[in-house]
Amino acid sequence: MSAPSVAVVGGGAIGSMAAWQLATRGFAVTVYERYWPGHNEGAGGGGTRMFRRVYAEGPAYGPLLDASWRLWRRLERATNTDLLHRTGGLAIGPAHHPVLAGGIDDAERRGIPYELLDADALTDRYPQHTPLDGEIALFDPEAGVLRSNLAIRAALDAAVAHGAELRTGTTVHGVADAPGGRVEVATDTGAERHDHAVVAGGPWARALLPTLPLKTRAIFHTWHFVDDRQLLRPERFPITLRRSGPDLSYGAMSALDGTRVKLAPHADYPREVEDVDTMRRHVRTDWQRRSTALVHALLPGVSPDPVESQIYPESFTPDGHAAVGALDADARVVVLAGFSGHGFKLAPGFGRAAADLVATGASALLPPEVALDRDFRAQVSIRDLVLDSDPA
Ligand SMILES: Cc1cc2nc3c(=O)[nH]c(=O)nc-3n(C[C@H](O)[C@H](O)[C@H](O)COP(=O)(O)OP(=O)(O)OC[C@H]3O[C@@H](n4cnc5c(N)ncnc54)[C@H](O)[C@@H]3O)c2cc1C
């Protein structure tokens, strides 16, 4: 008997990992990707993403995070590629901020190593940061920087090595029921039938999943040269989430090229994107100036003027948790959407969960927060979300 066939719609961060995990379990996988492996148009663009082991979003994410941690290393071994560069991580802000309080709670409950640094200890160890009155830092020794575009490419390579077929330059226009309990995937070159479909369209997912409350938003990054290359080399510059007030909050990490750091200012003007294909990717000068002001105030050793800036789209749910699950009892269609600014680090875990769902209809890795049938109406302000990068 031939292996059940699975269409993976979207070969980005999540779809590539789902394809890898499904292919290693023996499913006959076909990946439909409108661009090409590791392209820069989607939510994983820009070269790097943060990996945090201490997770303020809550201990229910523990199994997914732990599985992801192991799978990142496995993918590195399988493809002989350096994907997760360990730098450690800092969360800086007042002790009561959810990023710190939630992080400490999570680390305690899951037994994850961490350290608390007061302002003096922070200055001694990490003079790259200027502490403000009343701030502390939570250090996460296992955090690091993921090479995002490369990781997507690596996962697709690993999937292909296990027999997956990759259809690049192929856009899926719909997934529908087909006779015999199968699904039909309509593409711009015709329709094909499979036993299952895994839909992972990222910022484009709204078109395929109109009933889910997804919104696409734009997130911008700026890149800055480092003035002090010794102090800001990747091993000395932990990924940083700073929550020091409305105009003093950002995410920052090394660009891993030895010359630049990447900054994502926390912005209070969330910009919704109607159509990803026509969205404006230009970063306005006043937005870039936010980065300049932040670097001036808080990051000595970094050059305040951006040397590069980019906008990337991401799909958000109203409550900031992803939407993952099977649409029917036989898991013919599995959906992974709405990763809301923090899906990359968890992508291999979500990929494994997708394979679990296809194989058995359930996955022990998934926290209840991501259930498809939850009450999405609990609207949360964008400011309340714990994002690695914040919408512009
Ligand atoms: C600027 C920015 C910074 C971020 N920082 C972090 C971070 O530091 N840490 C972290 O964990 N997370 C971070 N995130 C979130 C994380 O990157 C995303 O959650 C993750 O990349 C989402 O993956 P995805 O597969 O849903 O989307 P994508 O990676 O965009 O993949 C979707 C894929 O589907 C393809 N596709 C879409 N529609 C179709 C179709 N109809 N037919 C065929 N192909 C299709 C697209 O071409 C694309 O390749 C950040 C996000 C952004 C935008």
XYZ file of C-alpha atoms in Angstrom, residues 4-250:
247
model
C -0.830 8.541 2.381
C -0.158 11.713 0.427
C -0.050 15.129 2.081
C -0.131 18.506 0.345
C 1.727 21.171 2.320
C 0.469 24.578 1.222
C 3.230 27.106 1.857
C 6.900 26.240 2.227
C 7.782 29.019 4.679
C 8.807 28.732 8.322
C 5.995 26.456 9.424
C 5.253 24.600 6.188
C 8.915 23.695 5.638
C 9.131 22.150 9.110
C 5.806 20.339 8.661
C 7.062 18.946 5.338
C 10.301 17.768 6.967
C 8.490 16.095 9.847
C 5.842 14.487 7.629
C 8.437 13.218 5.158
C 10.559 11.654 7.916
C 7.451 9.771 9.042
C 6.993 8.272 5.604
C 4.146 10.392 4.231
C 4.272 11.203 0.518
C 4.667 14.968 0.783
C 4.174 17.592 -1.908
C 5.042 21.173 -0.925
C 3.325 23.947 -2.891
C 5.281 27.181 -2.574
C 4.482 30.300 -4.548
C 8.073 31.562 -4.344
C 11.193 29.470 -3.698
C 12.994 27.934 -0.691
C 14.186 30.527 1.826
C 12.743 33.514 -0.087
C 12.572 36.896 1.617
C 8.929 37.904 1.025
C 7.301 36.155 3.977
C 7.151 36.280 7.750
C 10.544 34.600 8.111
C 12.476 37.121 6.003
C 15.344 39.317 7.110
C 17.920 36.654 7.890
C 17.512 36.152 11.632
C 14.939 35.438 14.338
C 15.130 35.141 18.110
C 15.035 31.852 19.954
C 14.098 32.124 23.631
C 14.112 29.111 25.963
C 12.521 30.997 28.871
C 9.059 31.760 27.590
C 6.947 34.489 29.149
C 3.966 33.411 27.063
C 3.396 30.638 29.600
C 4.517 27.165 30.682
C 1.860 25.502 28.489
C 4.247 26.204 25.617
C 6.959 24.156 27.358
C 6.546 20.867 25.454
C 6.457 22.695 22.117
C 9.472 24.803 23.000
C 11.477 21.841 24.287
C 10.631 19.813 21.173
C 11.632 22.775 19.001
C 14.942 23.131 20.826
C 15.771 19.480 20.135
C 14.522 19.625 16.544
C 16.581 22.723 15.712
C 19.665 20.770 16.712
C 18.480 17.718 14.772
C 17.914 19.802 11.654
C 21.405 21.244 12.012
C 22.862 17.743 12.153
C 20.686 16.438 9.317
C 21.688 19.262 6.978
C 25.151 20.009 8.352
C 24.120 23.654 8.766
C 24.620 26.089 11.638
C 21.105 27.366 12.299
C 20.803 28.320 15.979
C 23.636 30.507 17.211
C 23.591 30.546 20.983
C 24.076 34.045 22.359
C 22.001 33.942 25.534
C 19.082 36.305 25.920
C 18.169 39.307 28.041
C 14.752 40.637 28.979
C 15.231 44.128 30.411
C 12.586 46.214 32.150
C 10.753 46.691 35.427
C 10.410 43.436 37.399
C 6.618 43.506 37.127
C 6.547 43.648 33.319
C 4.961 40.465 31.864
C 8.107 39.687 29.859
C 10.102 39.480 33.100
C 7.495 38.293 35.604
C 6.093 35.747 33.130
C 9.581 34.628 32.171
C 10.638 34.023 35.763
C 7.434 32.108 36.430
C 7.950 29.972 33.325
C 11.604 29.223 34.098
C 10.759 28.250 37.683
C 7.915 25.983 36.681
C 9.793 24.265 33.865
C 13.152 24.115 35.630
C 14.874 26.133 32.908
C 18.135 27.843 33.965
C 18.009 31.632 34.281
C 19.683 34.491 36.137
C 18.411 37.792 37.450
C 20.714 40.797 37.109
C 20.196 44.089 38.899
C 21.187 47.313 37.133
C 24.780 47.173 38.423
C 25.260 43.557 37.413
C 23.756 44.317 34.007
C 26.181 47.193 33.464
C 29.141 45.098 34.610
C 28.340 42.170 32.383
C 26.608 43.823 29.465
C 27.783 47.428 29.098
C 26.128 47.317 25.658
C 22.928 48.290 27.482
C 22.156 51.441 29.449
C 19.913 50.498 32.379
C 17.225 52.911 33.540
C 16.024 53.483 37.097
C 14.157 50.523 38.545
C 15.109 48.082 35.809
C 16.374 44.551 36.140
C 17.343 41.935 33.572
C 16.404 38.295 33.190
C 19.181 36.308 31.508
C 18.213 33.212 29.501
C 21.483 31.323 28.840
C 20.023 29.040 26.172
C 18.553 31.762 23.971
C 20.064 32.593 20.610
C 19.735 33.767 17.043
C 18.187 31.585 14.357
C 19.283 31.987 10.744
C 15.754 32.210 9.439
C 15.912 32.097 5.641
C 18.616 29.438 5.840
C 16.547 27.375 8.292
C 13.567 27.296 5.933
C 15.815 26.225 3.112
C 17.411 23.552 5.324
C 14.052 22.101 6.386
C 12.903 21.885 2.771
C 16.199 20.228 1.824
C 15.681 17.723 4.636
C 12.116 17.076 3.472
C 13.294 16.490 -0.102
C 16.015 14.156 1.194
C 13.170 12.091 2.675
C 11.282 11.980 -0.602
C 9.180 15.158 -0.510
C 8.377 16.825 -3.803
C 8.794 20.576 -3.977
C 6.625 22.616 -6.345
C 8.092 26.085 -6.347
C 6.516 28.962 -8.239
C 3.133 27.326 -7.637
C 0.292 29.222 -5.992
C -2.572 27.352 -4.349
C -5.957 28.997 -4.865
C -8.098 26.674 -2.792
C -8.366 23.410 -0.881
C -11.672 21.556 -1.169
C -13.321 18.215 -0.430
C -12.856 15.551 -3.079
C -14.597 12.180 -3.514
C -13.348 9.242 -1.446
C -12.512 11.349 1.602
C -9.685 13.099 -0.190
C -8.839 16.769 -0.689
C -8.352 18.659 -3.910
C -5.695 21.331 -4.104
C -6.338 23.886 -6.853
C -3.198 25.539 -8.177
C -2.489 27.901 -11.027
C -1.393 24.895 -13.088
C -4.323 22.576 -12.317
C -5.914 20.535 -9.527
C -4.297 17.670 -7.636
C -5.748 15.260 -5.093
C -4.210 14.170 -1.813
C -5.250 12.326 1.334
C -4.489 15.348 3.537
C -3.616 19.017 3.225
C -1.580 21.055 5.698
C -2.275 24.751 5.183
C 0.587 27.010 6.312
C 0.221 30.132 4.177
C 1.566 32.599 6.759
C 0.668 36.228 5.969
C -1.227 35.065 2.861
C -3.326 32.546 4.830
C -6.383 34.804 5.103
C -7.231 34.158 1.468
C -7.323 30.392 2.052
C -8.874 30.518 5.545
C -11.475 33.299 5.428
C -13.363 32.059 8.510
C -10.397 32.443 10.875
C -10.023 35.884 12.512
C -6.607 36.568 10.998
C -5.115 39.956 10.312
C -1.889 40.599 8.517
C 0.351 43.281 9.961
C 3.649 44.812 8.941
C 6.711 44.615 11.182
C 9.805 46.619 10.461
C 13.430 46.085 11.339
C 16.409 48.398 11.105
C 20.027 47.292 10.898
C 22.823 49.327 12.486
C 26.582 49.113 12.222
C 28.309 48.414 15.502
C 30.969 50.898 16.584
C 32.494 48.497 19.070
C 32.891 45.169 17.274
C 34.414 43.382 20.252
C 31.624 44.332 22.618
C 28.933 43.586 20.092
C 30.176 40.344 18.594
C 27.370 37.744 18.641
C 28.725 35.825 21.651
C 28.829 39.040 23.685
C 25.467 40.442 22.630
C 22.551 38.352 23.900
C 19.272 38.687 22.047
C 17.384 41.387 23.913
C 13.753 42.148 24.623
C 13.561 45.548 26.243
C 10.360 46.838 27.779
C 11.279 50.188 29.332
C 8.189 52.219 28.454
C 6.277 53.387 25.387
C 9.179 54.885 23.453
C 11.911 52.786 25.004
C 10.959 49.256 24.035
C 12.446 47.061 21.338
